[in-house]
Coordinates of C-alpha atoms in Angstrom, one line a residue:
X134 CA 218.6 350.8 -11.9
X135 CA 217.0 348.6 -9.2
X136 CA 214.1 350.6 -9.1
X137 CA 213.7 350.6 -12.5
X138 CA 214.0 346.6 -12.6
X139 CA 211.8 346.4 -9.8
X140 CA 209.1 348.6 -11.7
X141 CA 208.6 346.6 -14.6
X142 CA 208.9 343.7 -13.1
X143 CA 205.4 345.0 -11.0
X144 CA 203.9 346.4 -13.9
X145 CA 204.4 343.6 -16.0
X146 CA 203.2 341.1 -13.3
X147 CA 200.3 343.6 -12.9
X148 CA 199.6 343.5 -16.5
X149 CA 199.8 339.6 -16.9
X150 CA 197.5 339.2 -13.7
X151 CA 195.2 341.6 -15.3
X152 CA 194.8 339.9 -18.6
X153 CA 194.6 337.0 -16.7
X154 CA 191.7 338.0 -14.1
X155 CA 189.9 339.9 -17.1
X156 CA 190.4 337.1 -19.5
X157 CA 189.3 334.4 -17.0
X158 CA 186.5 335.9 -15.4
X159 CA 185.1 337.5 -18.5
X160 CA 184.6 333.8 -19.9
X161 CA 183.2 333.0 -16.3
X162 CA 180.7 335.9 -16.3
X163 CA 179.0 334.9 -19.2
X164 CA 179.4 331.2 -18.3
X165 CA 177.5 332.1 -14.5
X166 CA 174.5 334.3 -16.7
X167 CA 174.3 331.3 -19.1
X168 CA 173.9 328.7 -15.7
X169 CA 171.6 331.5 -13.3
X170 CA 169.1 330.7 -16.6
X171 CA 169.4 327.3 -16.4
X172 CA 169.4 326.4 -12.4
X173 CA 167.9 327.5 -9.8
X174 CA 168.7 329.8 -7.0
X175 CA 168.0 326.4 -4.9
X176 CA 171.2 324.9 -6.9
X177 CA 173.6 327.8 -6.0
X178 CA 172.7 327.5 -2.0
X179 CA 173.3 323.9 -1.5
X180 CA 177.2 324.6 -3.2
X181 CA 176.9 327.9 -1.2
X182 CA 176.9 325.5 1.8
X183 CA 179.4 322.8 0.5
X184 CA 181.6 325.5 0.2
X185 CA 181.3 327.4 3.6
X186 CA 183.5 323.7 4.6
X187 CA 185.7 323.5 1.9
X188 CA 186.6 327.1 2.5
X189 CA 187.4 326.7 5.5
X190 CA 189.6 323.5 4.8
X191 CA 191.4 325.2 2.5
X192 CA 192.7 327.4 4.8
X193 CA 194.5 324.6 6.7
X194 CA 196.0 323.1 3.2
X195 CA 197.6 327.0 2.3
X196 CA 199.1 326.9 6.4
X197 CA 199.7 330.3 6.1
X198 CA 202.7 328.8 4.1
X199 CA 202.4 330.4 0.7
X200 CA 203.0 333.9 2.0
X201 CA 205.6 332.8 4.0
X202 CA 207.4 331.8 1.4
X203 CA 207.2 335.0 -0.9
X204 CA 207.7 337.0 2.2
X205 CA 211.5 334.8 2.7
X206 CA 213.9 336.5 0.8
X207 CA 216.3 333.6 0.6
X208 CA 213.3 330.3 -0.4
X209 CA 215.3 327.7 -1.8
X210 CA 214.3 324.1 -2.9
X211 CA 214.7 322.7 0.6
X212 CA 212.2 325.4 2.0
X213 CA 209.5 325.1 -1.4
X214 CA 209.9 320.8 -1.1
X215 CA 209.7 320.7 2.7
X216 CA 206.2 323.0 2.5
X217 CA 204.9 320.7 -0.6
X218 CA 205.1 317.7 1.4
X219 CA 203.4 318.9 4.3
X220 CA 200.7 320.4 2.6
X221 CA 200.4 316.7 0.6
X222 CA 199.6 315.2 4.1
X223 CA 197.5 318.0 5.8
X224 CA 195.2 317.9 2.9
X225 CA 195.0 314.0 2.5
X226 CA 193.7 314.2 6.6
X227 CA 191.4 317.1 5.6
X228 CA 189.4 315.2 3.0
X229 CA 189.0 312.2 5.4
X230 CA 187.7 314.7 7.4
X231 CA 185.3 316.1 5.5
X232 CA 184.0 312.5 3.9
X233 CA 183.4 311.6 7.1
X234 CA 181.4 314.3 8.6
X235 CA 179.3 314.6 5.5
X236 CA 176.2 313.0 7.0
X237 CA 176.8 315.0 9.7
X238 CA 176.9 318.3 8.2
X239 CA 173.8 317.3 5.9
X240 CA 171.8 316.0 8.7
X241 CA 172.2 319.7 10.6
X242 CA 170.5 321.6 6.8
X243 CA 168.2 319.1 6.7
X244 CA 169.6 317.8 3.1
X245 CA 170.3 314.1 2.6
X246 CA 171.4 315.0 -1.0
X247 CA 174.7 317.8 1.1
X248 CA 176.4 314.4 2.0
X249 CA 177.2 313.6 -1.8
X250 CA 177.9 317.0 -3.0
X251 CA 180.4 317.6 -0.1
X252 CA 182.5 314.3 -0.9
X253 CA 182.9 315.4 -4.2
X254 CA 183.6 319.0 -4.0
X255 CA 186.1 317.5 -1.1
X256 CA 188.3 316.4 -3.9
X257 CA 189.4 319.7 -4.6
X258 CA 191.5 319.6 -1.3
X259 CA 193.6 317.1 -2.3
X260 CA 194.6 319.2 -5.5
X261 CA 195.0 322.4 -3.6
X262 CA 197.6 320.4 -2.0
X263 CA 199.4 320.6 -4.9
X264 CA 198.0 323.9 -6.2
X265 CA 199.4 326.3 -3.4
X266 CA 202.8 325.9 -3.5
X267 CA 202.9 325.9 -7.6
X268 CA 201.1 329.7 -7.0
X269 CA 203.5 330.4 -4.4
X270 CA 206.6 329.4 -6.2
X271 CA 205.2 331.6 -9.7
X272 CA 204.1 334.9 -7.2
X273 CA 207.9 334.6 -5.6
X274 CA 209.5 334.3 -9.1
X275 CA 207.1 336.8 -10.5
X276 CA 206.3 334.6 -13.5
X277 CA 202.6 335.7 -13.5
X278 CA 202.2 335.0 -17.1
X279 CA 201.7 331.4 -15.9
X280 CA 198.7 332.4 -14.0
X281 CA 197.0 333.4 -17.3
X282 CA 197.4 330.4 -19.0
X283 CA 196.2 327.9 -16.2
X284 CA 193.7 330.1 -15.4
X285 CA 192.0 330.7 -18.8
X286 CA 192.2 327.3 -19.6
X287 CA 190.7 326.3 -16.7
X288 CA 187.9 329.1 -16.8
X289 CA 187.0 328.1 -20.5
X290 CA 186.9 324.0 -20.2
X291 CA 185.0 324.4 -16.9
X292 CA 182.6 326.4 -17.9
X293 CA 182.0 324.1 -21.3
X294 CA 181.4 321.1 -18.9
X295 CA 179.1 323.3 -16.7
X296 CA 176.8 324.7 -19.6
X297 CA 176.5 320.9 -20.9
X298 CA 175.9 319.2 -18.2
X299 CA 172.9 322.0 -17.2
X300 CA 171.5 321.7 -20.7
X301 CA 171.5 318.4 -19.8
X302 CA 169.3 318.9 -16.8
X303 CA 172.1 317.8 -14.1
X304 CA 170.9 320.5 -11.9
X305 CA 173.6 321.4 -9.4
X306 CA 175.9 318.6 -10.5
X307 CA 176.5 321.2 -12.9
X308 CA 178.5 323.3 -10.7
X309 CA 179.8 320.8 -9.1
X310 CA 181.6 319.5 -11.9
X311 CA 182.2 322.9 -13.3
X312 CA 184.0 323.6 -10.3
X313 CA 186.2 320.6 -10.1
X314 CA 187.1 321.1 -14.0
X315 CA 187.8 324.1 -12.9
X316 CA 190.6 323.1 -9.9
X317 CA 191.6 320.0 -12.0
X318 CA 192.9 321.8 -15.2
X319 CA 194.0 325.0 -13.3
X320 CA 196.4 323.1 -11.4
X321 CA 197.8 320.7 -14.2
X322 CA 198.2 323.6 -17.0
X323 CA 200.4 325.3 -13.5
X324 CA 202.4 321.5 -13.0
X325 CA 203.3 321.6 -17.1
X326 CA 204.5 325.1 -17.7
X327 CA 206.1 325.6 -14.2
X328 CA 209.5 323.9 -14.1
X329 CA 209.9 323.7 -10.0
X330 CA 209.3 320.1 -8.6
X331 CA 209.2 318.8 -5.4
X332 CA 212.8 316.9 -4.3
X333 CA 213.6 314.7 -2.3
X334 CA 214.4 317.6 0.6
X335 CA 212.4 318.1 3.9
X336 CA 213.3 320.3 7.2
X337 CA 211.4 320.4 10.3
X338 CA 213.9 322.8 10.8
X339 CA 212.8 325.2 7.6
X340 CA 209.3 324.3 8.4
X341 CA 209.9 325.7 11.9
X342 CA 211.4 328.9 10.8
X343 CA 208.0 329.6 8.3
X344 CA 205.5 328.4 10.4
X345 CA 207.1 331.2 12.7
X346 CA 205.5 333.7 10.6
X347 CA 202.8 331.2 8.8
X348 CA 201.0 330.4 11.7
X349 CA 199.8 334.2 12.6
X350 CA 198.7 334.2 8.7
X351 CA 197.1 330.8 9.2
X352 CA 194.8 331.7 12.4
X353 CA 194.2 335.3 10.5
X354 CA 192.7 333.2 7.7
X355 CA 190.8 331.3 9.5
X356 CA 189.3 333.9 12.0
X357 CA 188.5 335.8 8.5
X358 CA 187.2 332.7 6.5
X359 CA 185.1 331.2 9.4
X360 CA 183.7 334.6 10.1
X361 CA 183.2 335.7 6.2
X362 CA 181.3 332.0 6.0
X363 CA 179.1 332.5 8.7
X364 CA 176.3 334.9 6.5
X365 CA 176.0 331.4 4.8
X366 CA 175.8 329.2 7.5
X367 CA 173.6 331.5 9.4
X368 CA 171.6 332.6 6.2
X369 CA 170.9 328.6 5.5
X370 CA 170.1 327.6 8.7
X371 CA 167.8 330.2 9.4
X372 CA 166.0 331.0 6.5
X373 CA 166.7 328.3 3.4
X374 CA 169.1 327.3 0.6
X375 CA 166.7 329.3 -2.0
X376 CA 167.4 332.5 0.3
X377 CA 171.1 332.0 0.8
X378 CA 171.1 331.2 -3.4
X379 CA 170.1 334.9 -3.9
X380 CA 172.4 336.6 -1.3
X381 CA 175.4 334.7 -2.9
X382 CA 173.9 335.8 -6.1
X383 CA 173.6 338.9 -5.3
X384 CA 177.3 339.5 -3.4
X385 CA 178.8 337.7 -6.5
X386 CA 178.6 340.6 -8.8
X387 CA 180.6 343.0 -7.2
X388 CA 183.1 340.7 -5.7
X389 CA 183.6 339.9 -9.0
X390 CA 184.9 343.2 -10.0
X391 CA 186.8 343.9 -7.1
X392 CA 188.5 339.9 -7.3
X393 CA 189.2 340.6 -10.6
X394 CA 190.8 344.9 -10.0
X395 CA 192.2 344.1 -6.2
X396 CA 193.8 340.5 -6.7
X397 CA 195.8 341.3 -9.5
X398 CA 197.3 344.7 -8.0
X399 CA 197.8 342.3 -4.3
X400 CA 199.3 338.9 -6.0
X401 CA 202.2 341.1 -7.3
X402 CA 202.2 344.0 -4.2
X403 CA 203.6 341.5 -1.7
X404 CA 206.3 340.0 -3.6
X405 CA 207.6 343.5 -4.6
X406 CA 207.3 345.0 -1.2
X407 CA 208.9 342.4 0.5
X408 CA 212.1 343.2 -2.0
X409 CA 211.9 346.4 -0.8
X410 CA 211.2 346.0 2.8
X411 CA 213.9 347.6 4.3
X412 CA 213.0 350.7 2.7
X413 CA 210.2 352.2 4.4
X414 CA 209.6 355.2 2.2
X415 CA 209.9 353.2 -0.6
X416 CA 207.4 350.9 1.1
X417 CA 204.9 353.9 1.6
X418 CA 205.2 355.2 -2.0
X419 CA 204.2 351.7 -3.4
X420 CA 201.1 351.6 -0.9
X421 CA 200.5 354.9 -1.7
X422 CA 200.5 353.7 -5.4
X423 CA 198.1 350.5 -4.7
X424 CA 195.4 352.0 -2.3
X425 CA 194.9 355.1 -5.5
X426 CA 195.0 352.5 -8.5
X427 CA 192.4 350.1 -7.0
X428 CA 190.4 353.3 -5.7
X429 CA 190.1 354.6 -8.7
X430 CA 188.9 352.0 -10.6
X431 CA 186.6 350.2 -7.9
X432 CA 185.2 353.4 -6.1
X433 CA 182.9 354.3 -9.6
X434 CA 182.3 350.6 -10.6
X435 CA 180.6 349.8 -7.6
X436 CA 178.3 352.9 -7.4
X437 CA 177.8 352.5 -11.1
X438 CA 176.4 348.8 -10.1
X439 CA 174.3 349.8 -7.2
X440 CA 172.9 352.0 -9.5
X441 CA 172.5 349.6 -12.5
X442 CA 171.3 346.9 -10.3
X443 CA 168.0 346.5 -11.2
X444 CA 167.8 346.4 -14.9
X445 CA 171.3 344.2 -14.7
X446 CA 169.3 341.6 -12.8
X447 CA 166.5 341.4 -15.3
X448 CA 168.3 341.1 -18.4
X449 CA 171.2 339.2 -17.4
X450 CA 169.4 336.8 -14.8
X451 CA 165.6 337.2 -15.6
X452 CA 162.9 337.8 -13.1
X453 CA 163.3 335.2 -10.6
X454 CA 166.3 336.4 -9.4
X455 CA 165.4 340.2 -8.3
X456 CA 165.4 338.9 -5.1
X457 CA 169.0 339.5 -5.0
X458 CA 168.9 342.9 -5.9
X459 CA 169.4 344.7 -2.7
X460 CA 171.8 342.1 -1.6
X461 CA 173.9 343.1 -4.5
X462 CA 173.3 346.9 -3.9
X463 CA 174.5 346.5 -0.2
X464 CA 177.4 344.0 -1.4
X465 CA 178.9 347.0 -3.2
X466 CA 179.1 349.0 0.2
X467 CA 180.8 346.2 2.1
X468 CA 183.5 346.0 -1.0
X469 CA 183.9 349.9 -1.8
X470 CA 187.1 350.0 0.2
X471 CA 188.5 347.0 0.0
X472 CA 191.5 348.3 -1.7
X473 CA 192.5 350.0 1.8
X474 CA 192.0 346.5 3.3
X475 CA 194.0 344.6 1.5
X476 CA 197.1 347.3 0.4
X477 CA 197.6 347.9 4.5
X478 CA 197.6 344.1 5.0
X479 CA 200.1 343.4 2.6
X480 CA 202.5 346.1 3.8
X481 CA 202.5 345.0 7.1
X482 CA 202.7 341.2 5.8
X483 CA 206.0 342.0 3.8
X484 CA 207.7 343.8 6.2
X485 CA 207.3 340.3 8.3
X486 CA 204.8 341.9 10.9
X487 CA 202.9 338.7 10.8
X488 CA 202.0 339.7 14.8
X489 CA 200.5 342.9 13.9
X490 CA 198.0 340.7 11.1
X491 CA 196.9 338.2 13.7
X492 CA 196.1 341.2 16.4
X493 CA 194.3 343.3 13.6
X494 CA 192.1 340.4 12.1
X495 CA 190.8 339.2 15.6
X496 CA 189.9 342.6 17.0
X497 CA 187.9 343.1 13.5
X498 CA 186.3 339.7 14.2
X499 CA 185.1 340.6 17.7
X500 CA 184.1 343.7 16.3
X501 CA 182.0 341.9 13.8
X502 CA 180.4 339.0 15.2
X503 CA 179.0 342.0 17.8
X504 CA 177.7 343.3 14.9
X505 CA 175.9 340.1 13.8
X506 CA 174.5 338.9 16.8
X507 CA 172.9 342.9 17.3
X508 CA 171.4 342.5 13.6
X509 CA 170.2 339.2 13.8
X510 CA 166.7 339.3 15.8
X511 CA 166.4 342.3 13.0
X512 CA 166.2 340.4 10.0
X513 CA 168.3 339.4 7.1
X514 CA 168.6 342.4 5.8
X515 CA 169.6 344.3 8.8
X516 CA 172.8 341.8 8.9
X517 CA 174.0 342.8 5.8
X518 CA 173.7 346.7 6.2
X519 CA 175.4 345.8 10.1
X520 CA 178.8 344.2 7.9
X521 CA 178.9 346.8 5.3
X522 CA 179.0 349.5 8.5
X523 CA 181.7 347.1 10.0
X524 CA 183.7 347.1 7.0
X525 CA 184.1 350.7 6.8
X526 CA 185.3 350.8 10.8
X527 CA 187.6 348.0 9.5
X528 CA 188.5 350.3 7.2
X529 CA 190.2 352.7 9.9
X530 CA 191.7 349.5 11.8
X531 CA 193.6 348.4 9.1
X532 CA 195.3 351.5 8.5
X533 CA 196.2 352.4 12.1
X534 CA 199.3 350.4 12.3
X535 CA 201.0 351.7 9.1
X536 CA 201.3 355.6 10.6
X537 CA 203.9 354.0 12.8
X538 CA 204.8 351.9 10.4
X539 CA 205.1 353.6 6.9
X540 CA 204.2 356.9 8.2
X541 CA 201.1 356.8 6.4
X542 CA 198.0 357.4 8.5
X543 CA 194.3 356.4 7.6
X544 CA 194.0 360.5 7.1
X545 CA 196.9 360.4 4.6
X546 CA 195.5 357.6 2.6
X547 CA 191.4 359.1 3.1
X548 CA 193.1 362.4 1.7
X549 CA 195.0 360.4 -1.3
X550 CA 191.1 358.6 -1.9
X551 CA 188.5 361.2 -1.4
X552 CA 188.5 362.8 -4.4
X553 CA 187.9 359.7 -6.3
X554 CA 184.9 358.6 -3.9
X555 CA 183.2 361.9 -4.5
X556 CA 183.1 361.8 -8.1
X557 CA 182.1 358.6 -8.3
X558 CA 178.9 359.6 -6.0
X559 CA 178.4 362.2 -8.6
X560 CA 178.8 359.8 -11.3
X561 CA 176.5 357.3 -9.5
X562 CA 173.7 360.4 -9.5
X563 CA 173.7 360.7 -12.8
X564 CA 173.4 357.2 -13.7
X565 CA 170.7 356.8 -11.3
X566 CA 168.4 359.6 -12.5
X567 CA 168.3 357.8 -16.4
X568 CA 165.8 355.7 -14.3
X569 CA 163.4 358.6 -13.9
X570 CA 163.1 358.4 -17.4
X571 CA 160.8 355.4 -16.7
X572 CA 162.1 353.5 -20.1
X573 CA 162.1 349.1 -20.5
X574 CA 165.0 347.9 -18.6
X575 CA 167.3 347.3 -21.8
X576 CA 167.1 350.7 -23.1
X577 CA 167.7 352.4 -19.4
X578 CA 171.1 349.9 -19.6
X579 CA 172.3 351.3 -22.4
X580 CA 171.7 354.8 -21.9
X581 CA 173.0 354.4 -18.3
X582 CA 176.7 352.6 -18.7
X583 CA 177.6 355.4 -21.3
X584 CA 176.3 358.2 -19.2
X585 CA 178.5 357.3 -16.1
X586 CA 181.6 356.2 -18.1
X587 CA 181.5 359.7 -20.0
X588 CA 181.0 361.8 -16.6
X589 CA 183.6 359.8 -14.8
X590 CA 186.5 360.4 -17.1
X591 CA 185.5 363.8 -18.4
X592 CA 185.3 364.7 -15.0
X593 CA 188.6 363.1 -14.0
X594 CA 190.2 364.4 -17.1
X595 CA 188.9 368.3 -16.2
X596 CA 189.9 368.1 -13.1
X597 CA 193.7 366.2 -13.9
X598 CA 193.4 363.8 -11.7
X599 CA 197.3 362.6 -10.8
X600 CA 195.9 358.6 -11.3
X601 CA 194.7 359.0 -14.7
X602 CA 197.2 360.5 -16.1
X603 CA 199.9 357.8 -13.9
X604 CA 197.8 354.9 -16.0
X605 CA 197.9 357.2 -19.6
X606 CA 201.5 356.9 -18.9
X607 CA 202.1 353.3 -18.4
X608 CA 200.6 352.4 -21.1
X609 CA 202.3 354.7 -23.7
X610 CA 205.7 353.2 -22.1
X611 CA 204.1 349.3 -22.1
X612 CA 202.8 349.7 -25.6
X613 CA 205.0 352.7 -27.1
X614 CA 202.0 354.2 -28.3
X615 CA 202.0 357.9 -27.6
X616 CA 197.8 358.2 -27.1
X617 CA 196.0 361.5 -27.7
X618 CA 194.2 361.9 -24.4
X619 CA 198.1 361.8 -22.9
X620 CA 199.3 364.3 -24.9
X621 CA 196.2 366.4 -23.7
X622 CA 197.2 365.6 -20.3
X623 CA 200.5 367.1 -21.3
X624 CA 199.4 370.0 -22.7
X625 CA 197.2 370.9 -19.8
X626 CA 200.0 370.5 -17.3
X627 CA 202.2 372.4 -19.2

C-alpha cells in the first residue's frame, strides 16, 4: 500500500512538473525565436556575462539549504522559518555585493554599459531569497502542481514584456526586464497559492544540524557553477560578447530539452528517494527507473538536433546566427548523458551522502579545468569538444559510488541504456541523409522530424523495448484510456 502511495504520488508530481516544464518553456521557446529576430547576438553576451555573477550568487542564497530540507524527514516550521531568515539576510549582503563591484566587473570586459545591467539583474537575488525556500517547501510536500502555475504565469507575462519592449527597440533591456518579470511573478503566484509562511521561529541549533549536510551541497554548487560559468567568462574575455552571444545561443537549444525532460524527473526523484532511503533495493529500482526514462527520451532528441541543426538555425533564427551551429551540435554531446549525472547524484544526495557529492564534484572539476587549460591555446572550438569528452568520463565518476552503494555499477546502468543510444544513432543516420537530398531548408525540416520520429518508435515498438511500453502503461492508468499501440504491446508479449 505504501508503495502504491508513494508511486502516484511520483507520477503525479512527474506529470505536473512535466506540464509545467512543457507548458512553460514552450511559451519561452517561441518567445526566445521571436527576441534572437529582434536583438542581437551582442545583446544575449552582455546578459551572458551579468549572469555568470548572478549565477554564482545564487548559489550562496539556496546554501545548499533547499535540499537539506527535502532530504530531512522530520522539516517542521522551526527548520523551514529558521532557513527563510537566513537566506533573507545572505541575499540582502549579496546584492550589496554585487552593486558594488559593478564598475569593477565592467571595467575588466571593457563595458561601461555591464555596471547598469548587473545592478538590475542583481535584484533578482533579493527575491530568490524568498523564492528557494517556497520551492523547497512545495518539492518536500510534493505539491508540484504549484510549480505549473507560477511558472506559466511567469513564462507568459515575461515574455509579453520582453517582445514589447524589443519591438520597442530597448535592445538588451529587453531581457533584462524579461528576466526580472520573469523572477518577480514566479515568486509571488508561489507566495499566494502556497499556504506556508515564515514565523516567528529561528534555531542556530536547526541551522547547525542542516548546514551539516548543506554545506557539502553548497561548495558542490559552487565548484560546479563557478566551473560551468567559466566558458563565459573565458569565451568573453578572450574573444568578445558577439562570440560568447552565439555559444550561449547555440548551448541553449539542447539544454532546453534536457531542462525541460531531466528537471522534472529530478525535482520529484529526491523527495521520493529520500522516503525510501532506507531501502536500498528500493532505492536502485527507482534509479534504475530515472536513468531509462530520461535516456530514452533525451538520447534521440539530441541526435535528432545535431542532425537538424542547420536548417533549425536558419528558419527559426535567420542567417546571422549560423554561427552557433556547431556550438549547438557539440552542446548536444556534452548533455547526451546527463540523465546518468543527475539520477546518481540524487541517490547519493537522499540517502544523506552529502560527503560522497562534495568528493565527486571536485575531482570532476580538477578533471575539467585540466581539460580547459589543454584546449585553450587550441581555439574555441577545441574547448568545447575537450568538456563534451569530460562529461562522458564524468559520466563513469558519477556512477562509481552507487555499486557500493545501490549495487548498481556504471556497467549495470550502461547495459540498462545502450540499447536506447544505438537506435537513436540509427535514427540520427536517417535524419541526416534527408540532407543529401540537397532541398531548401524548410522542406528538409519537414521531411526530417517525421523521418526520425517514425524510425525511432517503429523501431522501439519492433524491438519491445521494456521503456515504451512502462510509459504506454502509465498513461492508460493516469488517463484510463486503454490506447491501441498498448494493446499491441500486449498482444506481442503475449
Amino acid at each position: 500500500m505504501k508503495d502504491k502511495s508513494i508511486r502516484e504520488k511520483v507520477i503525479g508530481g512527474l506529470f505536473w512538473r512535466l506540464c509545467e516544464r512543457i507548458g512553460a518553456q514552450g511559451v519561452s521557446f517561441i518567445v526566445s525565436i521571436i527576441l534572437a529576430r529582434l536583438l542581437t547576438p551582442n545583446d544575449y553576451g552582455l546578459i551572458a556575462l551579468t549572469m555568470i555573477f548572478i549565477s554564482i550568487s545564487n548559489v550562496f542564497v539556496q546554501s545548499g539549504f533547499g535540499n537539506a530540507l527535502i532530504q530531512k524527514k522530520d522539516a517542521d516550521d522551526t527548520d523551514f522559518s529558521s532557513v527563510f531568515y537566513f537566506n533573507v539576510i545572505i541575499s540582502i549582503s549579496l546584492y550589496i555585493f554585487i552593486f558594488l563591484i559593478s564598475p569593477l566587473i565592467a571595467n575588466f570586459y571593457n563595458r561601461n554599459d555591464l555596471t547598469h545591467v548587473m545592478r538590475l539583474m542583481g535584484l533578482s537575488i533579493l527575491i530568490y531569497g524568498v523564492n528557494n525556500i517556497q520551492r523547497a517547501y512545495v518539492s518536500k510536500t510534493m505539491q508540484f502542481k504549484k510549480f505549473f502555475y507560477s511558472t506559466l504565469v511567469g513564462t507568459i507575462l515575461s515574455g509579453i514584456v520582453g517582445v514589447i519592449m524589443a519591438f520597442k527597440g530597448f535592445g538588451v533591456w529587453a531581457l533584462v526586464s524579461q528576466y526580472l518579470t520573469n523572477t518577480v511573478v514566479d515568486t509571488c503566484v508561489l507566495w499566494f497559492t502556497v499556504k506556508w509562511r515564515p514565523k516567528k521561529l529561528w534555531s542556530f541549533e536547526r541551522l547547525k544540524q542542516l548546514y551539516s549536510f548543506g554545506w557539502k551541497l553548497l561548495m558542490s554548487s559552487f565548484i560546479d557553477t563557478v566551473y560551468n560559468n567559466m566558458y563565459d567568462l573565458l569565451i568573453g574575455r578572450i574573444y568578445n560578447s558577439a562570440i560568447l552571444g552565439l555559444y550561449n545561443k547555440g548551448s541553449q537549444f539542447p539544454s532546453l530539452i534536457v531542462t525541460n525532460i531531466n528537471e522534472p524527473i529530478q525535482s520529484v526523484l529526491l523527495p521520493a528517494l529520500s522516503q525510501e532511503q532506507d531501502d536500498k533495493e528500493r532505492l536502485k529500482s527507482m534509479v534504475r527507473r530515472s536513468i531509462v526514462t530520461s535516456s530514452f527520451f533525451i538520447f534521440p532528441m539530441m541526435v535528432g538536433l545535431a542532425a537538424i541543426a542547420k536548417p533549425l538555425v536558419i528558419i527559426l533564427l535567420t542567417e546571422k546566427w549560423l554561427g552557433c551551429v556547431l556550438f549547438l551540435q557539440i552542446s548536444c554531446v556534452t548533455l547526451v548523458f546527463w540523465p546518468i549525472h543527475t539520477s546518481n547524484l540524487q541517490a547519493i544526495n537522499a540517502i544523506g551522502r552529502s560527503d560522497i557529492f562534495l568528493k565527486l564534484e571536485i575531482i570532476k572539476k580538477i578533471l575539467s579545468i585540466a581539460a580547459l587549460i589543454i584546449s585553450m591555446p587550441f581555439g574555441i572550438y577545441v574547448m568545447v569538444i575537450g568538456r563534451a569528452f569530460v562529461s562522458l568520463v564524468c559520466t563513469v565518476i558519477n556512477a562509481f559510488p552507487n555499486k557500493k552503494l545501490l549495487g548498481y555499477s556504471f556497467v549495470e546502468q550502461w547495459k540498462d541504456i545502450a540499447p536506447y543510444l544505438l537506435l537513436s544513432l540509427i535514427m540520427g543516420v536517417g535524419v541526416l541523409s534527408v540532407e543529401l537530398l540537397k532541398l531548401n531548408s524548410y522542406i528538409t525540416l519537414l521531411i526530417q522530424i517525421p523521418v526520425g520520429v517514425i524510425i525511432y518508435f517503429a523501431l522501439s515498438y519492433i524491438l519491445k523495448f521494456e521503456c515504451l511500453t512502462y510509459l504506454l502503461s502509465i498513461l492508460e492508468n493516469k488517463f484510463n484510456l486503454p490506447t491501441f499501440a498498448l494493446n499491441l504491446f500486449k498482444i506481442k508479449n503475449n
